Coordinates of C-alpha atoms and ligand atoms in Angstrom, one line a residue:
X128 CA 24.5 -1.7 6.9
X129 CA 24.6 -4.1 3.9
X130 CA 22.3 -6.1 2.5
X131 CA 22.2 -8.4 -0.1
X132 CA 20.3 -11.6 -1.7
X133 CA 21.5 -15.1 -2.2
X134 CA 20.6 -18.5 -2.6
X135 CA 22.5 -20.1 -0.1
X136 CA 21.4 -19.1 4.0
X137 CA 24.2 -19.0 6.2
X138 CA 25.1 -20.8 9.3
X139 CA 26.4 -18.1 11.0
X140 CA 24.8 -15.3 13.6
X141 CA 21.0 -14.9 13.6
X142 CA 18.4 -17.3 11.3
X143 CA 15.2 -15.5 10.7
X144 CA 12.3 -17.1 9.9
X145 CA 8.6 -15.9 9.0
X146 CA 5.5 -17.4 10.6
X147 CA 2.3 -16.7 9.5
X148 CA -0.5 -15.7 11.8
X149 CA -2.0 -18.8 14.1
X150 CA 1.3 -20.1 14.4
X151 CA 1.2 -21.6 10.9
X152 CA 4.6 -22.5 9.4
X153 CA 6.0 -21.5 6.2
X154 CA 7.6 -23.5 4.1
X155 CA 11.0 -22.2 5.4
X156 CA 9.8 -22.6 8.8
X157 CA 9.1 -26.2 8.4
X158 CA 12.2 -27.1 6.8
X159 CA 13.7 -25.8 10.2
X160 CA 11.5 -27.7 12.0
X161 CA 12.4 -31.2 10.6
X162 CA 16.0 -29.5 10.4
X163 CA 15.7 -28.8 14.8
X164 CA 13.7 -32.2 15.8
X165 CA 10.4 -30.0 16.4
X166 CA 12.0 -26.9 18.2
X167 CA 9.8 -24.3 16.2
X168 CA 6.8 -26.5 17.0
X169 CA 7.5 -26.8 20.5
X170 CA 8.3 -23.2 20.6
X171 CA 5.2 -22.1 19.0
X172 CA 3.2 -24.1 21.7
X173 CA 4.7 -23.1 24.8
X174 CA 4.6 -19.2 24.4
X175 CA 2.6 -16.2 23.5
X176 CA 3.9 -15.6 19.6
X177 CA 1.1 -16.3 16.9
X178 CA 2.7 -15.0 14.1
X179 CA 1.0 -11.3 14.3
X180 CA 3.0 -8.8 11.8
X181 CA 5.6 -7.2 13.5
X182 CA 5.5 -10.1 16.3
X183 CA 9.3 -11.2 16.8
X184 CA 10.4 -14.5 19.4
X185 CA 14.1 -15.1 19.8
X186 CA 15.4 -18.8 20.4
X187 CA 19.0 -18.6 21.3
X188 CA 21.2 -21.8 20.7
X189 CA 19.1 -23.2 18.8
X190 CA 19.3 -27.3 18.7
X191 CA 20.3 -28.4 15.6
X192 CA 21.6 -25.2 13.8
X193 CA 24.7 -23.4 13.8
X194 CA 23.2 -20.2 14.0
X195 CA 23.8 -18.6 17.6
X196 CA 19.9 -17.6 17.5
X197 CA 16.8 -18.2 15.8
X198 CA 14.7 -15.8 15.2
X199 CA 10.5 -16.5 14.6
X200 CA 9.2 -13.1 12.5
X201 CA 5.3 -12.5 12.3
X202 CA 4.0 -12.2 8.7
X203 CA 0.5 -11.8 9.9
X204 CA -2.2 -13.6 8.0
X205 CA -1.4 -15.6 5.2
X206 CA -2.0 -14.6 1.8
X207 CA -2.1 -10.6 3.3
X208 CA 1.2 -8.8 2.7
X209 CA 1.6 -5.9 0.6
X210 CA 4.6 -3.9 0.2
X211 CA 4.0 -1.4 3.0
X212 CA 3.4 -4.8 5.6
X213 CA 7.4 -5.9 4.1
X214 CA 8.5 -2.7 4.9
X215 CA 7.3 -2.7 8.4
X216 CA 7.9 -6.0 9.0
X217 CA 12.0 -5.5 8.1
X218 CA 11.7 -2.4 10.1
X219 CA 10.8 -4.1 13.3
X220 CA 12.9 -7.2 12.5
X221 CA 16.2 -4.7 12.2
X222 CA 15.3 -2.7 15.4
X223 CA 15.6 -5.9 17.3
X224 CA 18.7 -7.1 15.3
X225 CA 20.3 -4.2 16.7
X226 CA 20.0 -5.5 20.1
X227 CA 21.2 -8.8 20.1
X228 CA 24.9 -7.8 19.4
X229 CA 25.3 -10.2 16.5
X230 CA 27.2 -8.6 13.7
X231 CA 24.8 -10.9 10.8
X232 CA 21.5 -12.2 9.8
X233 CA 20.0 -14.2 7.0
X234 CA 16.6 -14.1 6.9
X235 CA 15.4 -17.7 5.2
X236 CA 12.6 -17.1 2.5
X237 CA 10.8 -20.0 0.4
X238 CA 7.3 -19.5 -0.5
X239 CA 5.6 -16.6 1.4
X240 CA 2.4 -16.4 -0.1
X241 CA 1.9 -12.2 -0.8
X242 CA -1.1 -10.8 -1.9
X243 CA -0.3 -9.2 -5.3
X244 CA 3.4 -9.9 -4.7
X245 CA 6.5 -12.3 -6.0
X246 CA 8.7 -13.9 -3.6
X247 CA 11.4 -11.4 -4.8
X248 CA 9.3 -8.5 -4.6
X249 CA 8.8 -9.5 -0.9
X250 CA 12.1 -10.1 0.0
X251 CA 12.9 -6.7 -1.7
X252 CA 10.5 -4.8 0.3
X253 CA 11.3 -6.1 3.4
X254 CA 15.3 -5.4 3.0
X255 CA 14.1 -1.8 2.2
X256 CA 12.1 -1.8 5.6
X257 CA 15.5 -2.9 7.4
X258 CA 17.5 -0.8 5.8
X259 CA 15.2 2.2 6.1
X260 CA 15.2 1.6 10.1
X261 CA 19.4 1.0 10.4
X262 CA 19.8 4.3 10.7
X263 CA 21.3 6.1 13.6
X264 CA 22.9 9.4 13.9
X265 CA 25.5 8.7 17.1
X266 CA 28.3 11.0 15.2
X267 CA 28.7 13.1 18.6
X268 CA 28.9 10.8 21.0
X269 CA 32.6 9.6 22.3
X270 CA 31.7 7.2 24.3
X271 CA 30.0 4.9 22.0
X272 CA 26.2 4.0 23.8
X273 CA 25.2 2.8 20.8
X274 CA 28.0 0.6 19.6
X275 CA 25.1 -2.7 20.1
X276 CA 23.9 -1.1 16.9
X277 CA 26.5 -0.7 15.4
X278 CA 27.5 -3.8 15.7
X279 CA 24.8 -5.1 13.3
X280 CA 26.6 -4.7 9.6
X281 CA 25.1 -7.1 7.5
X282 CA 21.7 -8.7 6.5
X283 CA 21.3 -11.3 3.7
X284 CA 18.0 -13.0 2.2
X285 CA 18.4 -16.2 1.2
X286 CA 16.1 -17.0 -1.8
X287 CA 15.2 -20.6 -3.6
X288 CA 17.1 -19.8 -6.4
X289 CA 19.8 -18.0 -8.4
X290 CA 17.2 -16.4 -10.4
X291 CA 15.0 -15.2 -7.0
X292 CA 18.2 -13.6 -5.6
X293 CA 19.1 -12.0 -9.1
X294 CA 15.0 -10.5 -9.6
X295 CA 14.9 -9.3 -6.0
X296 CA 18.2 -7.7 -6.5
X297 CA 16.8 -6.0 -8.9
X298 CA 13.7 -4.9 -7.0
X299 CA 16.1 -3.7 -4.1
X300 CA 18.0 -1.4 -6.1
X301 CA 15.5 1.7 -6.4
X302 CA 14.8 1.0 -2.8
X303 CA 18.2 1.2 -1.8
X304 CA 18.5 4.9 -3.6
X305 CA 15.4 6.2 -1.8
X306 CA 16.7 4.9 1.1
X307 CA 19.9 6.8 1.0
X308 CA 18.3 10.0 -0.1
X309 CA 16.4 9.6 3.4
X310 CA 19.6 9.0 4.9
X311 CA 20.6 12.0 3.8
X312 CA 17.6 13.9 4.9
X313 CA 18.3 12.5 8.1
X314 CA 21.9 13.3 8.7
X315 CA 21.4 17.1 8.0
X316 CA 18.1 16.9 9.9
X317 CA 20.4 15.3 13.0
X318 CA 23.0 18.2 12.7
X319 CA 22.8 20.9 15.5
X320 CA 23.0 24.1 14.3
X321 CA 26.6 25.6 15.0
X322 CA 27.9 23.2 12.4
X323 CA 25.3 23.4 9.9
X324 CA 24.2 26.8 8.6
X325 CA 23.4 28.1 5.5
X326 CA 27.2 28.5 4.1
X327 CA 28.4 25.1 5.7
X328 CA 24.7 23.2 4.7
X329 CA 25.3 24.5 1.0
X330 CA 28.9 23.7 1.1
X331 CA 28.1 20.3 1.8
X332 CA 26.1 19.5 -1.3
X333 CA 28.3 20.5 -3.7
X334 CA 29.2 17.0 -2.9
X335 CA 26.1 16.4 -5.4
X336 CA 27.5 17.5 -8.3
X337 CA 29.4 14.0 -8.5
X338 CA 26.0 12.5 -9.4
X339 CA 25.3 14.4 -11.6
X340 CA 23.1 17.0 -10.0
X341 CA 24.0 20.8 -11.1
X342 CA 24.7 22.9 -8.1
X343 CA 24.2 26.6 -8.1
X344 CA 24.5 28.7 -4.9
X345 CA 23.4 32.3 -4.6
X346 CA 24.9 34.3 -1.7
X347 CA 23.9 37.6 -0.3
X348 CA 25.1 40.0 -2.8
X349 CA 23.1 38.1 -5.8
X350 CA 19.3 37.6 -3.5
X351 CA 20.2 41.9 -3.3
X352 CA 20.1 42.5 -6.6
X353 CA 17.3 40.0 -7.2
X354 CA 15.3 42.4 -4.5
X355 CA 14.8 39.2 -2.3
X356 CA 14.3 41.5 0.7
X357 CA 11.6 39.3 2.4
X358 CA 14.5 36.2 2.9
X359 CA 17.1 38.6 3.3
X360 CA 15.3 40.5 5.9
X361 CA 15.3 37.4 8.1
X362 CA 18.9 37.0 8.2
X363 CA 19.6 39.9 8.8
X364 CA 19.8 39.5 12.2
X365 CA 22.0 36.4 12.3
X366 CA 26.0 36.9 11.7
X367 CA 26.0 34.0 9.1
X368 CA 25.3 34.2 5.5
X369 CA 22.3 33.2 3.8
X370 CA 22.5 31.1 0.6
X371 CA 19.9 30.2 -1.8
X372 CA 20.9 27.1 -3.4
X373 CA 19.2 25.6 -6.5
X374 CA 19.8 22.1 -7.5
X375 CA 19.1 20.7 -11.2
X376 CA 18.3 17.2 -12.1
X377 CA 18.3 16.2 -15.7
X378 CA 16.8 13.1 -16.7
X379 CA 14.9 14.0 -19.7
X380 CA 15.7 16.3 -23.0
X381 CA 16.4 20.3 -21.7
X382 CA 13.0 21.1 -23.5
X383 CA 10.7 19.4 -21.0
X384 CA 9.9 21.7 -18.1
X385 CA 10.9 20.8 -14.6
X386 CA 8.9 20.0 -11.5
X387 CA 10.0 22.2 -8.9
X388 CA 10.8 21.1 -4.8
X389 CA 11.0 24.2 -2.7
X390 CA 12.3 24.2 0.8
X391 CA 12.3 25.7 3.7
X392 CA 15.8 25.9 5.3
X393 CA 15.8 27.9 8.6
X394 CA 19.2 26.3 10.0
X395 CA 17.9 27.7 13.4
X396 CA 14.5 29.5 14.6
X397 CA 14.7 31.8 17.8
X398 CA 11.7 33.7 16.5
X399 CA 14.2 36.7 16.1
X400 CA 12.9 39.5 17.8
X401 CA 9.6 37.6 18.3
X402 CA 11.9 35.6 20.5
X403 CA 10.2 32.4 21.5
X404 CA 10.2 30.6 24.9
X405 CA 13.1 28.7 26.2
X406 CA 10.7 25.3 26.1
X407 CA 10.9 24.4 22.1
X408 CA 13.6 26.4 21.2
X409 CA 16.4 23.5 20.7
X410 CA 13.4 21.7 18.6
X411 CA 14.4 24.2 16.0
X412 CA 17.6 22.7 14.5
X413 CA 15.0 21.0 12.3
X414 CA 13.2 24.0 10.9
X415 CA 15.4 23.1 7.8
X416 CA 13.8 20.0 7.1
X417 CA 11.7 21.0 3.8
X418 CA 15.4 22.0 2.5
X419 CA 16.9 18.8 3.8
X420 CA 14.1 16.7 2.1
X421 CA 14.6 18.9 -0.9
X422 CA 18.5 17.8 -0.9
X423 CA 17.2 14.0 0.0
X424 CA 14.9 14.1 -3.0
X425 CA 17.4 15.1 -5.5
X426 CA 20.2 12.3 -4.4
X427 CA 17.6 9.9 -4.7
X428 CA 16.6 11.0 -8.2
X429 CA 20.4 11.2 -9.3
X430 CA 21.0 7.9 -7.9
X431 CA 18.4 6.3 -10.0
X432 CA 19.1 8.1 -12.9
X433 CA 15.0 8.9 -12.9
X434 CA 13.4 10.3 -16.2
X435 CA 12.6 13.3 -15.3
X436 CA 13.8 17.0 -15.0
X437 CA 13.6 18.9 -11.4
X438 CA 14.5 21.7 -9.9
X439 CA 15.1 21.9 -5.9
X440 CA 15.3 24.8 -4.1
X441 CA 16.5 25.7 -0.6
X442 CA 16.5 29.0 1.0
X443 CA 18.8 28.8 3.5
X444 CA 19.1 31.6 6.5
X445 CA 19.1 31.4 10.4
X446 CA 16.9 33.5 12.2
X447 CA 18.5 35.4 15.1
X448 CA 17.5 38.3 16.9
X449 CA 20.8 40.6 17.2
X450 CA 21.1 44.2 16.6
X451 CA 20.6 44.7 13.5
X452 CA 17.7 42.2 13.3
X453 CA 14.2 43.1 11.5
X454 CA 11.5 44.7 14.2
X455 CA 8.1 43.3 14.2
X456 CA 6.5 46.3 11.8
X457 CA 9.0 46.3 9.4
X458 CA 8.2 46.5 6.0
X459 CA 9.9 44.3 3.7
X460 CA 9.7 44.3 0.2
X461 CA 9.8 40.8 -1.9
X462 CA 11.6 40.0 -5.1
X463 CA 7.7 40.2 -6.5
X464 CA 7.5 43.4 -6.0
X465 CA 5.1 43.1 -3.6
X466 CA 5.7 44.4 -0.2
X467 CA 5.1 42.7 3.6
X468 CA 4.9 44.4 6.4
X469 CA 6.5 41.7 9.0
X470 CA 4.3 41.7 12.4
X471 CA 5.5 38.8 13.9
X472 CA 9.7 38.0 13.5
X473 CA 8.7 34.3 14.2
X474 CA 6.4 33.8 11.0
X475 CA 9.9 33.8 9.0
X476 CA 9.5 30.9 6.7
X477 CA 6.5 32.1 5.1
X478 CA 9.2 35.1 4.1
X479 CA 11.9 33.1 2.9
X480 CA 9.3 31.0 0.9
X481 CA 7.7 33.9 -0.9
X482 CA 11.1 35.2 -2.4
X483 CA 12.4 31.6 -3.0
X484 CA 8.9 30.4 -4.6
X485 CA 8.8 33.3 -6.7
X486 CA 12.1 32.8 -8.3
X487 CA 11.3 29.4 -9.0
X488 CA 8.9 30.2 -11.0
X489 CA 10.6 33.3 -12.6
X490 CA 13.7 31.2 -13.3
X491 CA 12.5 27.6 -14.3
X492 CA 8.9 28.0 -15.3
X493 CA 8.3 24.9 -13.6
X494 CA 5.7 22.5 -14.5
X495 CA 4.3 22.4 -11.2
X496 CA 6.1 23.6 -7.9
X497 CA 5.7 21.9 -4.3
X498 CA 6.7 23.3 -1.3
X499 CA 7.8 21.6 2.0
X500 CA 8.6 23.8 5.4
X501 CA 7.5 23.1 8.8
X502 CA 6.1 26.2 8.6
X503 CA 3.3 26.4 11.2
X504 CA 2.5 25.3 15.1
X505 CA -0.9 24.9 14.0
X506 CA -0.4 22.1 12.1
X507 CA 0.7 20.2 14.9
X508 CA -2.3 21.3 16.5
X509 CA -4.4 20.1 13.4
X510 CA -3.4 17.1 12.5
X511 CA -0.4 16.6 15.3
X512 CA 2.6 14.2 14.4
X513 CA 0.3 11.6 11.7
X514 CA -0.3 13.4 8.8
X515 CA 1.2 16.3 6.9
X516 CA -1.2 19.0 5.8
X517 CA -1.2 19.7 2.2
X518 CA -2.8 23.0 0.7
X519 CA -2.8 23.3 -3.0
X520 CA -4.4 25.6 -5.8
X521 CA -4.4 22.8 -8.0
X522 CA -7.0 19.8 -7.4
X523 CA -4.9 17.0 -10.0
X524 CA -1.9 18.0 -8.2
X525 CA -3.3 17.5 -4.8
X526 CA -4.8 14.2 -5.6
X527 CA -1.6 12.7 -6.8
X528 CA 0.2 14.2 -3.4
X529 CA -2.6 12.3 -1.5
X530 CA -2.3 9.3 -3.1
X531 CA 1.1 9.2 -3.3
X532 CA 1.4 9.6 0.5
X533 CA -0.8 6.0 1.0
X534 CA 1.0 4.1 -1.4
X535 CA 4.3 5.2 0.9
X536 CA 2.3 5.7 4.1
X537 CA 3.8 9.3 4.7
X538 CA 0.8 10.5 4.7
X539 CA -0.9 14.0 4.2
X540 CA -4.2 15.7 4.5
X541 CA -5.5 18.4 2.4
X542 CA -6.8 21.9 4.0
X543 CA -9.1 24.6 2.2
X544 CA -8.0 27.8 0.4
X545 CA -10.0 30.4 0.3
X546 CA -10.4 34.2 -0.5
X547 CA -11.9 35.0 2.7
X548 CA -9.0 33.4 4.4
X549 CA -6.9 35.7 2.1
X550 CA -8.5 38.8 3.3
X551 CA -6.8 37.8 6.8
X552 CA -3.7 38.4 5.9
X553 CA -4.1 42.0 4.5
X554 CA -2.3 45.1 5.9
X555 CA -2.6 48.5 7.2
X556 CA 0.1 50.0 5.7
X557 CA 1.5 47.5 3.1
X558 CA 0.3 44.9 0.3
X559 CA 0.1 42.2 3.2
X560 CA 1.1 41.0 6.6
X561 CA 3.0 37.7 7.7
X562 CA 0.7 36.7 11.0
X563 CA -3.0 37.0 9.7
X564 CA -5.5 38.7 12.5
X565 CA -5.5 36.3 15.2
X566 CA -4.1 32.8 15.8
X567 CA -7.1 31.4 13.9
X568 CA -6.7 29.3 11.2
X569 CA -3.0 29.7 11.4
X570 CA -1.3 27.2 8.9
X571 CA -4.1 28.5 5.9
X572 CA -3.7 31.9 6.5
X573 CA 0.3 31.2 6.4
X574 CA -0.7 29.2 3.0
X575 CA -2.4 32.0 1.9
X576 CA 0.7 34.2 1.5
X577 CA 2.3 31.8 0.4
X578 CA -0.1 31.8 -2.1
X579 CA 0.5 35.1 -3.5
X580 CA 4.1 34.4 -4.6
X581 CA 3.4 31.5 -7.1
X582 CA 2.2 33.8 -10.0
X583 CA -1.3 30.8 -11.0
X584 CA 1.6 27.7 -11.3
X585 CA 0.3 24.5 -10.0
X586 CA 1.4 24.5 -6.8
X587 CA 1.3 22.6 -3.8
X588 CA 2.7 23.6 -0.5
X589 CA 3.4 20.4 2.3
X590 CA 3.1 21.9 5.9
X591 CA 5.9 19.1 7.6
X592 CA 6.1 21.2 10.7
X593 CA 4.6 17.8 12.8
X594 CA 5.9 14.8 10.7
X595 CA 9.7 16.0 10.7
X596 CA 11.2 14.8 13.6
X597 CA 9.8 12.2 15.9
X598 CA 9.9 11.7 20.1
X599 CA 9.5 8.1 19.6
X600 CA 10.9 5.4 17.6
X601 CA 8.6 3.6 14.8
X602 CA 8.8 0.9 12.4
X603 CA 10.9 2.9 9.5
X604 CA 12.7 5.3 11.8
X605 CA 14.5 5.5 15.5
X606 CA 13.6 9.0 17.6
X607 CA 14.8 11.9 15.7
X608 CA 14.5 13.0 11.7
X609 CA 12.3 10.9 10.4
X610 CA 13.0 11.4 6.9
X611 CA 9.3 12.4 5.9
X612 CA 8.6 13.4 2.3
X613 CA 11.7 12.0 0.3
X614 CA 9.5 8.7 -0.5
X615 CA 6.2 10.6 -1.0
X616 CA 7.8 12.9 -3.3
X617 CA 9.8 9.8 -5.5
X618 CA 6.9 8.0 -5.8
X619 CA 4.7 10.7 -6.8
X620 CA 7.8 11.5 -9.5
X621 CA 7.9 8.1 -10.2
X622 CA 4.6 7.2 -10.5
X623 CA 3.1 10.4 -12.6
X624 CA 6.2 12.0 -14.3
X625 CA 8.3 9.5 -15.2
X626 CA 6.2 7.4 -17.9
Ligands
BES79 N1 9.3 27.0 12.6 C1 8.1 27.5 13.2 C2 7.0 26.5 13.2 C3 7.2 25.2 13.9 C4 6.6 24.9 15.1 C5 8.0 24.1 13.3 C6 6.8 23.7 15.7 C7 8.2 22.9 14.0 C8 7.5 22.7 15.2 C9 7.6 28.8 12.5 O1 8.6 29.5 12.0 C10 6.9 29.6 13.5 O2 7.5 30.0 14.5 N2 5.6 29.8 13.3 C11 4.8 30.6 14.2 C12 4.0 31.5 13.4 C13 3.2 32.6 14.2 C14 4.2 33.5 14.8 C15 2.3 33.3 13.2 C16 3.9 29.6 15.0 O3 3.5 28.6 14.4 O4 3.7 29.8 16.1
MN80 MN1 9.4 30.9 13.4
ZN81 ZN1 10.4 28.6 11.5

């Protein structure tokens, strides 16, 4: 979908208007008004819209315009919006665009009053809040059920001047470069997992490198002689290929250390010979969301050309349970040297993090290294599909995460670790196991191993195992990958590591 800002609103397709709360007209909406011989005002009185955020009436044919509809938006009180209130705002608006069958819409600003905001910054914010929601993911279908949506290709703003358009054009354009590194997330997210797997996944973003972003891939051979035999024992039941691929950002001089974004890329979890139930099974096709909102992290940071140097990594395997699959007992030994002795076939990312973590920080002594897998059930039983949980060994490095996640309302919660939580996880016969004693406490104890492979780094590890993929639709997002973490991560980047 394309968006852009102008000074001139056009007469054709859908007008869009903002009202403030207790049907008060702004400034825009009045001009209408006079523009209509009183239809806002006699629309206003006859229905059930006040002007609540989010709150949308739809006046088709409307007298006096040439617009073939007229749409009233809620701003909610006036004086009130922040950024977050555009965004949903342009969210909603676009998920009701994409109903009406109208290929444009020009959404009429003059004086909004914002709360700490300029008019361009508004009008910014809410064109990242439609485009943020335009996505769909309808690749597979032949017979096109969502063609309404599609036909929806272009929103403008019209601004008072020249110089508003210019400013919020301005404002749009690191918006629009998070927003396609979500996209991004998204789409691999969407995939089902006979056409992406670790070979064709890292095939893909090669397509990077024309942004700039370095891309390395390891295959099989190389994670062998590394003596990554924790990831490589879980695909070694599954006939395709693992890959570990490492992307590099450089925004700064080489001498300043990276931040490092690990991922968790299981293209496809059967629990392997700890097969699971039939029930959630097709649910994991997303179990290689940390690694897609690794690859959705970097684009956005090459697309903005952001001052900073990372490092993303994504271990990439499917876990299968075929003949020559690890047994729950098996005894793995990790590119650490330490050795695991693998109870449970279904606790499989905590294994492919502990090699890829520790190579991070053997390779790139990283600054700091976060982590995002859905790794755990538990989580979901935590905090269910709200909040992400967020276990860290460093307390400044948790606090930006946290705050980081309100400013972009992708938010997280933190969770204790502990030494007595560490003790769970010991083994019989080998340094540690991969379950912990009992289903208690499962996403810390799964921390806690994690844990062990980041050698006293600041680290942070983002359980996304309930935030990654959505039954519903919501303001920023339609059912399906949500996209979760890419804008928490930029703006903690942005906001910390980039002055
Ligand atoms: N990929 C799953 C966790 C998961 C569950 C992700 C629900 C998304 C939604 C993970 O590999 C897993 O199977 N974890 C087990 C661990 C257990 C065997 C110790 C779990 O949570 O049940
Ligand atoms: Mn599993
Ligand atoms: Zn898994």
């Amino acid at each position: 979908m394309n968006i852009h800002f102008t000074e001139k609103a056009s007469s054709k397709g859908v007008l869009v208007v903002g009202i403030y709360e207790d049907k008060i007209l702004t400034e825009s909406a009045q001009g209408l008004d006079q523009k209509s011989e009183g239809l806002l005002t006699r629309a206003l009185k006859n229905g059930s819209f006040s002007g609540k955020k989010k709150e949308i009436l739809s006046l088709v044919a409307p007298h006096g315009l040439e617009n073939s509809t007229l749409l009233l938006m809620g701003l909610g009180k006036k004086g009130t919006l922040t950024a977050q209130d555009c965004e949903v705002i342009g969210g909603n608006l676009t998920s009701h665009l994409m109903t009406l069958s109208q290929s444009e819409a020009c959404v009429l600003l003059s004086e909004i009053e914002g709360r700490a905001l300029s008019l361009p910054e508004i009008a910014a914010h809410l064109a990242g809040g439609c485009l943020l929601r335009s996505f769909y993911f309808d690749k597979y279908r032949t017979q096109k059920q969502d063609e309404k949506k599609s036909i929806l290709k272009e929103i403008s703003f019209a601004l008072p001047s020249q110089a508003d358009a210019h400013k919020a054009t301005e404002f749009f354009k690191p918006l629009e470069s998070v927003s396609e590194g979500v996209f991004y997330t998204r789409a691999f997210v969407s995939e089902p997992p006979n056409v992406l797997y670790p070979e064709t996944f890292a095939e893909e973003l090669k397509s990077l490198t024309k942004l700039g972003v370095k891309v390395e891939i390891l295959g099989i051979e190389e994670m062998h002689k590394l003596g990554m035999g924790a990831l490589l024992g879980v695909a070694q039941g599954s006939v395709k290929e693992p890959k570990l691929v490492l992307l590099e950002w450089h925004g700064k001089d080489q001498t300043t250390k990276p931040l490092a974004f690990v991922g968790k890329g299981v293209t496809f979890d059967t629990g392997g010979i700890s097969l699971k139930t039939p029930d959630g099974m097709p649910d994991m096709k997303y179990d290689m969301t940390g690694a897609a909102t690794v690859a959705g992290l970097l684009k956005t940071l090459a697309l903005r050309k952001a001052r900073v140097n990372v490092v993303g990594v994504m271990g990439l395997v499917e876990n299968m349970p075929d003949g020559n699959a690890q047994r729950p007992s098996d005894v793995v030994k990790t590119m650490s040297g330490q050795t695991i002795e693998v109870l449970n076939t279904d606790a499989e990312g905590r294994l492919v993090l502990a090699d890829a973590l520790w190579y991070t920080q053997d390779r790139f002594k990283p600054e700091l290294m976060v982590d995002l897998a859905t790794l755990t059930g538990a989580i979901v039983i935590s905090l269910g599909n709200e909040y992400a949980g967020l276990f860290s060994n460093n307390d400044k490095l948790a606090e930006e995460l946290y705050q980081a996640g309100l400013d972009v309302n992708e938010k997280l919660w933190r969770f204790p670790l502990h030494e007595n939580y560490d003790k769970d996880i010991n083994s019989a016969i080998a340094d540690m196991n991969n379950t912990g004693s009992s289903r208690k406490a499962g996403s810390i104890t799964a921390s806690q191993l994690l844990a062990r492979f980041v050698n006293n780094v600041p680290w942070a590890h983002l359980d996304i195992a309930g935030v990654a993929w959505s039954t519903k639709d919501d303001d920023l997002y339609e059912k399906g990958a949500t996209g979760y973490g890419v804008r928490l991560l930029n703006k903690f980047i942005s906001t910390y590591y980039e002055k």
